[in-house]
Amino acid sequence: MSKLLEGKTALILGLANKWSIAYAIGQAMSREGAKLILTYQNERQQKTVQDLGAEIGAAKILACDVTSDAEIAALTAALKADDITLDAVVHSIAFANKEDLSRPFVETSRAGFLLAQDVSAYSFVAVCNAVAPLMPNGGSIMTLSYLGSTRVCPNYNVMGVAKAALEASMKYLAYDLGPQNIRVNAISAGPIKTASARGIKDFTAMHETVAAHSPLKRVTDPAEVGDSAVFLASHLGRGVTGNVLYVDAGFQIMAM
Ligand code: NAD
Ligand code: IMJ
């Protein structure tokens, strides 16, 4: 069978290490023949991202801290200077203060609230605005969300509110960019043991709850998220925009 992303170029933001969901997406997209461009947040991650990028044959690796308008502009300027056009963009980025993910949500500070919104939600708007001009043939932009956007998940707190803003932003972006044949979607993944999940209070218990109660009776494998990202980026996903695609072993349908 021919590869699903042959001839397509994908930009992936949010790869930090081998556990990152962005790495699983990069592996799946590389397998399907995509040319990959990766970004890293700062010098601390540069070496790791370069090593992992080499493993999946990344064509280019650039720095981009998404809290900086200048760094986002420099990223797209560097791609433009190389005459690179994009067919797919993956935003796999979130951050909140650690203490805001354990104490009661009601105690969230203004600064903590705004930080989570800035990194985890606004950055998606800024990235979409920056990359759209590099997608003259249309394309597919996606972000990663979590069930805590619409349901209360203990400790997810300020991140849940940021994911609610992210999912709503995704829909407005889908409306704005639709006329350019740019599709915008979110993948809502089930809990996966990444750096952003490790150290979270009761994460193992949450994993066990999902495995026990989800329709598929198991947790989400990052490779399943990678394959869904391939679908959204490919011709097969051409009719899908403004959607939250749950890749969570079915957990979100359950009430008891
Ligand atoms: P991860 O820690 O590997 O990825 C988070 C990424 O965000 C890192 O690469 C980090 O460098 C990047 N980042 C943070 N602040 C940044 C900034 N200012 N500029 C640029 N990059 C920045 O963890 P992950 O679990 O792969 O998370 C990726 C996405 O998936 C996040 O949006 C997360 O909310 C979402 N998600 C995770 C799970 C899970 O259980 N792990 C479930 C559903 C959704
Ligand atoms: C995170 C916190 C609380 C509950 C949680 C999570 N559950 C899951 C996550 C149930 C699945 C992981 N997740 C979906 C995230 O989006 C994580 C985001 C995150 C994690 C950290 C940890 C380290 C840190 N800041 C963070 N910011 C965002 O300092």
Tab-separated table of C-alpha atoms and ligand atoms in Angstrom:
chain	number	residue	atom	x	y	z
A	1	MET	CA	0.000	0.000	0.000
A	2	SER	CA	1.256	3.491	-0.758
A	3	LYS	CA	2.180	5.742	2.128
A	4	LEU	CA	-0.474	8.141	3.417
A	5	LEU	CA	1.721	11.259	3.721
A	6	GLU	CA	4.029	10.819	0.724
A	7	GLY	CA	5.039	14.238	-0.627
A	8	LYS	CA	3.709	16.078	2.430
A	9	THR	CA	5.683	18.231	4.892
A	10	ALA	CA	4.728	18.331	8.565
A	11	LEU	CA	5.859	20.748	11.284
A	12	ILE	CA	5.735	19.267	14.789
A	13	LEU	CA	5.964	21.456	17.919
A	14	GLY	CA	6.217	19.863	21.357
A	15	LEU	CA	8.702	17.030	21.031
A	16	ALA	CA	10.864	16.969	24.178
A	17	ASN	CA	11.893	13.340	24.662
A	18	LYS	CA	11.144	9.766	23.594
A	19	TRP	CA	7.984	9.666	25.742
A	20	SER	CA	6.480	12.792	24.160
A	21	ILE	CA	3.206	12.279	22.301
A	22	ALA	CA	4.791	14.475	19.616
A	23	TYR	CA	7.498	11.830	19.156
A	24	ALA	CA	4.887	9.100	18.588
A	25	ILE	CA	3.216	11.403	16.056
A	26	GLY	CA	6.577	12.065	14.377
A	27	GLN	CA	7.289	8.334	14.160
A	28	ALA	CA	3.892	7.640	12.572
A	29	MET	CA	4.171	10.541	10.125
A	30	SER	CA	7.713	9.534	9.178
A	31	ARG	CA	6.573	5.951	8.571
A	32	GLU	CA	3.913	7.333	6.214
A	33	GLY	CA	6.502	9.212	4.174
A	34	ALA	CA	6.151	12.772	5.505
A	35	LYS	CA	9.076	15.179	5.496
A	36	LEU	CA	9.365	16.361	9.106
A	37	ILE	CA	10.367	19.658	10.663
A	38	LEU	CA	10.700	19.645	14.456
A	39	THR	CA	10.984	22.413	17.012
A	40	TYR	CA	12.391	22.370	20.538
A	41	GLN	CA	11.513	24.692	23.411
A	42	ASN	CA	15.045	25.636	24.525
A	43	GLU	CA	18.712	24.602	24.541
A	44	ARG	CA	18.073	22.121	27.353
A	45	GLN	CA	16.118	19.952	24.901
A	46	GLN	CA	18.122	20.674	21.761
A	47	LYS	CA	20.439	17.631	21.909
A	48	THR	CA	17.661	15.154	22.729
A	49	VAL	CA	15.416	16.516	19.988
A	50	GLN	CA	18.288	16.403	17.481
A	51	ASP	CA	19.026	12.764	18.383
A	52	LEU	CA	15.356	11.729	18.151
A	53	GLY	CA	14.956	13.810	15.002
A	54	ALA	CA	17.812	11.877	13.397
A	55	GLU	CA	16.034	8.603	14.240
A	56	ILE	CA	12.877	9.640	12.400
A	57	GLY	CA	14.745	11.382	9.590
A	58	ALA	CA	13.734	14.964	10.402
A	59	ALA	CA	14.777	17.364	7.635
A	60	LYS	CA	15.077	20.403	9.903
A	61	ILE	CA	15.154	21.144	13.632
A	62	LEU	CA	14.536	24.683	14.869
A	63	ALA	CA	14.100	26.428	18.226
A	64	CYS	CA	10.733	27.890	19.197
A	65	ASP	CA	9.459	28.935	22.601
A	66	VAL	CA	5.780	29.609	21.892
A	67	THR	CA	5.475	32.279	24.598
A	68	SER	CA	7.621	34.503	22.350
A	69	ASP	CA	5.996	36.178	19.332
A	70	ALA	CA	9.528	36.854	18.050
A	71	GLU	CA	10.485	33.163	18.164
A	72	ILE	CA	7.289	32.129	16.372
A	73	ALA	CA	7.986	34.766	13.713
A	74	ALA	CA	11.618	33.604	13.419
A	75	LEU	CA	10.439	30.002	12.951
A	76	THR	CA	8.143	30.813	10.052
A	77	ALA	CA	10.712	33.234	8.580
A	78	ALA	CA	13.311	30.440	8.574
A	79	LEU	CA	10.880	28.098	6.778
A	80	LYS	CA	9.949	30.789	4.268
A	81	ALA	CA	13.616	31.565	3.579
A	82	ASP	CA	14.052	27.898	2.597
A	83	ASP	CA	10.924	27.968	0.401
A	84	ILE	CA	9.291	25.368	2.614
A	85	THR	CA	5.534	24.972	2.404
A	86	LEU	CA	3.615	22.975	4.995
A	87	ASP	CA	0.803	20.451	4.673
A	88	ALA	CA	0.427	19.562	8.344
A	89	VAL	CA	1.195	21.222	11.667
A	90	VAL	CA	1.057	19.527	15.071
A	91	HIS	CA	0.800	21.581	18.284
A	92	SER	CA	1.576	19.301	21.230
A	93	ILE	CA	2.352	21.828	23.940
A	94	ALA	CA	0.999	22.550	27.407
A	95	PHE	CA	2.309	24.024	30.623
A	96	ALA	CA	1.032	25.106	34.018
A	97	ASN	CA	2.773	25.655	37.334
A	98	LYS	CA	3.203	22.350	39.125
A	99	GLU	CA	1.596	23.680	42.318
A	100	ASP	CA	-1.536	24.609	40.334
A	101	LEU	CA	-1.926	20.911	39.431
A	102	SER	CA	-2.169	19.695	43.011
A	103	ARG	CA	-3.736	22.306	45.301
A	104	PRO	CA	-7.449	23.220	45.028
A	105	PHE	CA	-8.382	24.977	41.751
A	106	VAL	CA	-10.112	27.711	43.736
A	107	GLU	CA	-6.672	28.859	44.950
A	108	THR	CA	-5.276	29.412	41.429
A	109	SER	CA	-3.382	32.703	41.160
A	110	ARG	CA	-3.937	35.205	38.359
A	111	ALA	CA	-0.367	34.624	37.165
A	112	GLY	CA	-0.789	30.831	37.191
A	113	PHE	CA	-4.077	31.045	35.297
A	114	LEU	CA	-2.610	33.341	32.647
A	115	LEU	CA	0.545	31.250	32.253
A	116	ALA	CA	-1.498	28.094	31.551
A	117	GLN	CA	-3.676	29.998	29.070
A	118	ASP	CA	-0.676	31.574	27.351
A	119	VAL	CA	1.368	28.418	26.799
A	120	SER	CA	-1.452	25.896	26.409
A	121	ALA	CA	-4.186	27.792	24.536
A	122	TYR	CA	-3.117	31.161	23.100
A	123	SER	CA	0.022	29.654	21.576
A	124	PHE	CA	-2.198	27.562	19.290
A	125	VAL	CA	-3.854	30.701	17.936
A	126	ALA	CA	-0.467	32.370	17.394
A	127	VAL	CA	0.971	29.274	15.686
A	128	CYS	CA	-2.040	28.941	13.373
A	129	ASN	CA	-1.774	32.588	12.352
A	130	ALA	CA	1.948	32.191	11.669
A	131	VAL	CA	1.809	28.936	9.685
A	132	ALA	CA	-1.318	29.546	7.583
A	133	PRO	CA	0.613	31.634	4.994
A	134	LEU	CA	2.989	28.662	4.591
A	135	MET	CA	0.084	26.404	3.600
A	136	PRO	CA	-0.828	27.636	0.092
A	137	ASN	CA	-2.323	24.263	-0.829
A	138	GLY	CA	-4.412	24.011	2.316
A	139	GLY	CA	-3.584	21.460	4.958
A	140	SER	CA	-4.247	20.104	8.404
A	141	ILE	CA	-3.408	21.688	11.764
A	142	MET	CA	-3.980	19.785	14.989
A	143	THR	CA	-3.538	20.215	18.707
A	144	LEU	CA	-3.584	17.825	21.654
A	145	SER	CA	-6.291	18.091	24.281
A	146	TYR	CA	-7.537	16.160	27.284
A	147	LEU	CA	-10.959	15.255	28.730
A	148	GLY	CA	-10.363	17.676	31.619
A	149	SER	CA	-11.522	20.419	29.197
A	150	THR	CA	-15.166	19.452	29.606
A	151	ARG	CA	-15.227	17.206	32.702
A	152	VAL	CA	-13.712	17.734	36.103
A	153	CYS	CA	-10.608	15.575	36.476
A	154	PRO	CA	-9.113	15.947	39.977
A	155	ASN	CA	-5.881	17.994	39.980
A	156	TYR	CA	-6.113	18.905	36.272
A	157	ASN	CA	-7.475	22.241	37.480
A	158	VAL	CA	-6.065	25.236	35.605
A	159	MET	CA	-5.016	22.955	32.725
A	160	GLY	CA	-8.649	21.862	32.276
A	161	VAL	CA	-9.701	25.472	31.879
A	162	ALA	CA	-6.837	26.036	29.425
A	163	LYS	CA	-7.922	22.964	27.402
A	164	ALA	CA	-11.489	24.335	27.313
A	165	ALA	CA	-10.076	27.548	25.805
A	166	LEU	CA	-7.893	25.485	23.458
A	167	GLU	CA	-10.838	23.443	22.140
A	168	ALA	CA	-13.007	26.546	21.677
A	169	SER	CA	-10.102	28.300	19.923
A	170	MET	CA	-9.676	25.273	17.664
A	171	LYS	CA	-13.287	25.685	16.475
A	172	TYR	CA	-12.945	29.420	15.745
A	173	LEU	CA	-9.672	28.697	13.923
A	174	ALA	CA	-11.389	25.980	11.870
A	175	TYR	CA	-13.995	28.559	10.837
A	176	ASP	CA	-11.424	31.229	9.956
A	177	LEU	CA	-9.036	28.964	8.041
A	178	GLY	CA	-11.638	26.725	6.359
A	179	PRO	CA	-11.902	28.969	3.267
A	180	GLN	CA	-8.156	28.372	2.705
A	181	ASN	CA	-8.817	24.609	2.888
A	182	ILE	CA	-6.876	24.463	6.146
A	183	ARG	CA	-8.513	22.059	8.578
A	184	VAL	CA	-8.083	22.522	12.328
A	185	ASN	CA	-8.798	19.749	14.827
A	186	ALA	CA	-7.924	18.495	18.291
A	187	ILE	CA	-7.002	14.989	19.361
A	188	SER	CA	-8.157	14.321	22.915
A	189	ALA	CA	-5.846	11.581	24.140
A	190	GLY	CA	-6.363	9.311	27.116
A	191	PRO	CA	-3.774	9.441	29.930
A	192	ILE	CA	-0.277	8.528	28.695
A	193	LYS	CA	2.823	8.304	30.886
A	194	THR	CA	4.874	11.168	29.457
A	195	ALA	CA	7.071	13.715	31.260
A	196	SER	CA	3.960	15.920	31.552
A	197	ALA	CA	2.032	13.141	33.281
A	198	ARG	CA	4.732	11.566	35.422
A	199	GLY	CA	4.854	12.975	38.918
A	200	ILE	CA	1.172	13.877	38.761
A	201	LYS	CA	-0.552	12.868	41.990
A	202	ASP	CA	-2.402	9.520	41.634
A	203	PHE	CA	-1.476	9.117	37.948
A	204	THR	CA	-1.027	5.352	38.316
A	205	ALA	CA	-4.439	5.029	39.946
A	206	MET	CA	-5.972	7.035	37.070
A	207	HIS	CA	-4.290	4.737	34.554
A	208	GLU	CA	-5.739	1.729	36.337
A	209	THR	CA	-9.230	3.286	36.409
A	210	VAL	CA	-9.123	3.874	32.649
A	211	ALA	CA	-7.849	0.359	31.965
A	212	ALA	CA	-10.587	-1.143	34.150
A	213	HIS	CA	-13.533	0.946	32.917
A	214	SER	CA	-12.887	1.975	29.283
A	215	PRO	CA	-14.756	0.054	26.559
A	216	LEU	CA	-11.445	-1.287	25.199
A	217	LYS	CA	-10.317	-2.280	28.727
A	218	ARG	CA	-6.861	-0.781	28.331
A	219	VAL	CA	-5.071	2.558	28.330
A	220	THR	CA	-4.109	4.624	25.296
A	221	ASP	CA	-0.934	3.699	23.429
A	222	PRO	CA	0.883	6.797	22.082
A	223	ALA	CA	1.202	5.004	18.717
A	224	GLU	CA	-2.621	5.121	18.479
A	225	VAL	CA	-2.464	8.907	18.820
A	226	GLY	CA	0.252	8.930	16.127
A	227	ASP	CA	-1.941	6.968	13.716
A	228	SER	CA	-4.941	9.257	14.315
A	229	ALA	CA	-2.701	12.254	13.633
A	230	VAL	CA	-1.700	10.602	10.328
A	231	PHE	CA	-5.381	10.230	9.462
A	232	LEU	CA	-6.120	13.905	10.193
A	233	ALA	CA	-3.060	15.025	8.197
A	234	SER	CA	-3.814	12.775	5.245
A	235	HIS	CA	-6.252	12.931	2.322
A	236	LEU	CA	-8.425	10.508	4.336
A	237	GLY	CA	-9.187	13.293	6.810
A	238	ARG	CA	-10.169	15.851	4.152
A	239	GLY	CA	-13.762	16.205	5.390
A	240	VAL	CA	-12.890	16.628	9.061
A	241	THR	CA	-12.446	20.054	10.636
A	242	GLY	CA	-13.411	21.695	13.931
A	243	ASN	CA	-13.549	18.269	15.555
A	244	VAL	CA	-12.336	16.836	18.845
A	245	LEU	CA	-11.237	13.295	18.048
A	246	TYR	CA	-11.092	11.149	21.192
A	247	VAL	CA	-8.257	8.640	21.126
A	248	ASP	CA	-8.835	7.304	24.605
A	249	ALA	CA	-9.909	3.639	24.426
A	250	GLY	CA	-13.472	5.009	24.563
A	251	PHE	CA	-13.233	6.213	28.158
A	252	GLN	CA	-15.048	9.517	27.563
A	253	ILE	CA	-18.424	7.869	26.815
A	254	MET	CA	-18.623	6.317	30.278
A	255	ALA	CA	-20.596	7.656	33.220
A	256	MET	CA	-20.257	4.740	35.646
B	1	NAD	P1	5.584	16.383	26.967
B	1	NAD	O1	6.084	16.952	28.243
B	1	NAD	O2	6.433	15.413	26.281
B	1	NAD	O3	5.175	17.527	25.958
B	1	NAD	C1	4.880	18.839	26.355
B	1	NAD	C2	5.673	19.740	25.432
B	1	NAD	O4	5.343	21.107	25.637
B	1	NAD	C3	7.201	19.615	25.679
B	1	NAD	O5	7.826	19.294	24.470
B	1	NAD	C4	7.600	21.012	26.107
B	1	NAD	O6	8.881	21.387	25.675
B	1	NAD	C5	6.531	21.821	25.391
B	1	NAD	N1	6.421	23.187	25.890
B	1	NAD	C6	6.046	23.614	27.120
B	1	NAD	N2	6.142	24.953	27.191
B	1	NAD	C7	6.592	25.375	25.974
B	1	NAD	C8	6.922	26.647	25.429
B	1	NAD	N3	6.805	27.765	26.151
B	1	NAD	N4	7.332	26.694	24.134
B	1	NAD	C9	7.470	25.587	23.409
B	1	NAD	N5	7.178	24.351	23.866
B	1	NAD	C10	6.758	24.264	25.142
B	1	NAD	O7	4.167	15.733	27.367
B	1	NAD	P2	2.982	15.174	26.449
B	1	NAD	O8	2.142	14.369	27.365
B	1	NAD	O9	3.515	14.581	25.208
B	1	NAD	O10	2.158	16.501	26.107
B	1	NAD	C11	1.885	16.940	24.793
B	1	NAD	C12	0.458	17.443	24.671
B	1	NAD	O11	-0.434	16.351	24.862
B	1	NAD	C13	0.068	18.492	25.702
B	1	NAD	O12	-0.767	19.465	25.086
B	1	NAD	C14	-0.736	17.698	26.703
B	1	NAD	O13	-1.651	18.515	27.397
B	1	NAD	C15	-1.435	16.746	25.767
B	1	NAD	N6	-2.021	15.556	26.399
B	1	NAD	C16	-1.270	14.731	27.177
B	1	NAD	C17	-1.856	13.609	27.741
B	1	NAD	C18	-1.066	12.683	28.647
B	1	NAD	O14	-1.688	11.927	29.405
B	1	NAD	N7	0.251	12.670	28.584
B	1	NAD	C19	-3.199	13.321	27.501
B	1	NAD	C20	-3.935	14.176	26.678
B	1	NAD	C21	-3.327	15.293	26.132
B	2	IMJ	C1	-1.959	16.505	34.662
B	2	IMJ	C2	-2.301	17.015	35.912
B	2	IMJ	C3	-3.319	16.468	36.671
B	2	IMJ	C4	-4.032	15.388	36.192
B	2	IMJ	C5	-3.687	14.881	34.958
B	2	IMJ	C6	-2.646	15.436	34.176
B	2	IMJ	N1	-4.195	13.824	34.228
B	2	IMJ	C7	-3.531	13.710	33.053
B	2	IMJ	C8	-2.543	14.696	32.990
B	2	IMJ	C9	-5.294	12.976	34.688
B	2	IMJ	C10	-3.827	12.712	32.008
B	2	IMJ	C11	-1.558	14.924	31.863
B	2	IMJ	N2	-2.092	15.906	30.891
B	2	IMJ	C12	-3.256	15.544	30.133
B	2	IMJ	C13	-1.552	17.179	30.707
B	2	IMJ	O1	-2.060	17.904	29.874
B	2	IMJ	C14	-0.420	17.656	31.499
B	2	IMJ	C15	-0.035	18.954	31.475
B	2	IMJ	C16	0.978	19.521	32.332
B	2	IMJ	C17	1.792	18.777	33.176
B	2	IMJ	C18	2.746	19.412	33.955
B	2	IMJ	C19	3.615	18.668	34.927
B	2	IMJ	C20	4.899	19.403	35.263
B	2	IMJ	C21	4.741	20.882	35.346
B	2	IMJ	N3	3.759	21.510	34.641
B	2	IMJ	C22	2.854	20.814	33.861
B	2	IMJ	N4	2.049	21.513	33.041
B	2	IMJ	C23	1.138	20.887	32.279
B	2	IMJ	O2	5.527	21.541	36.054
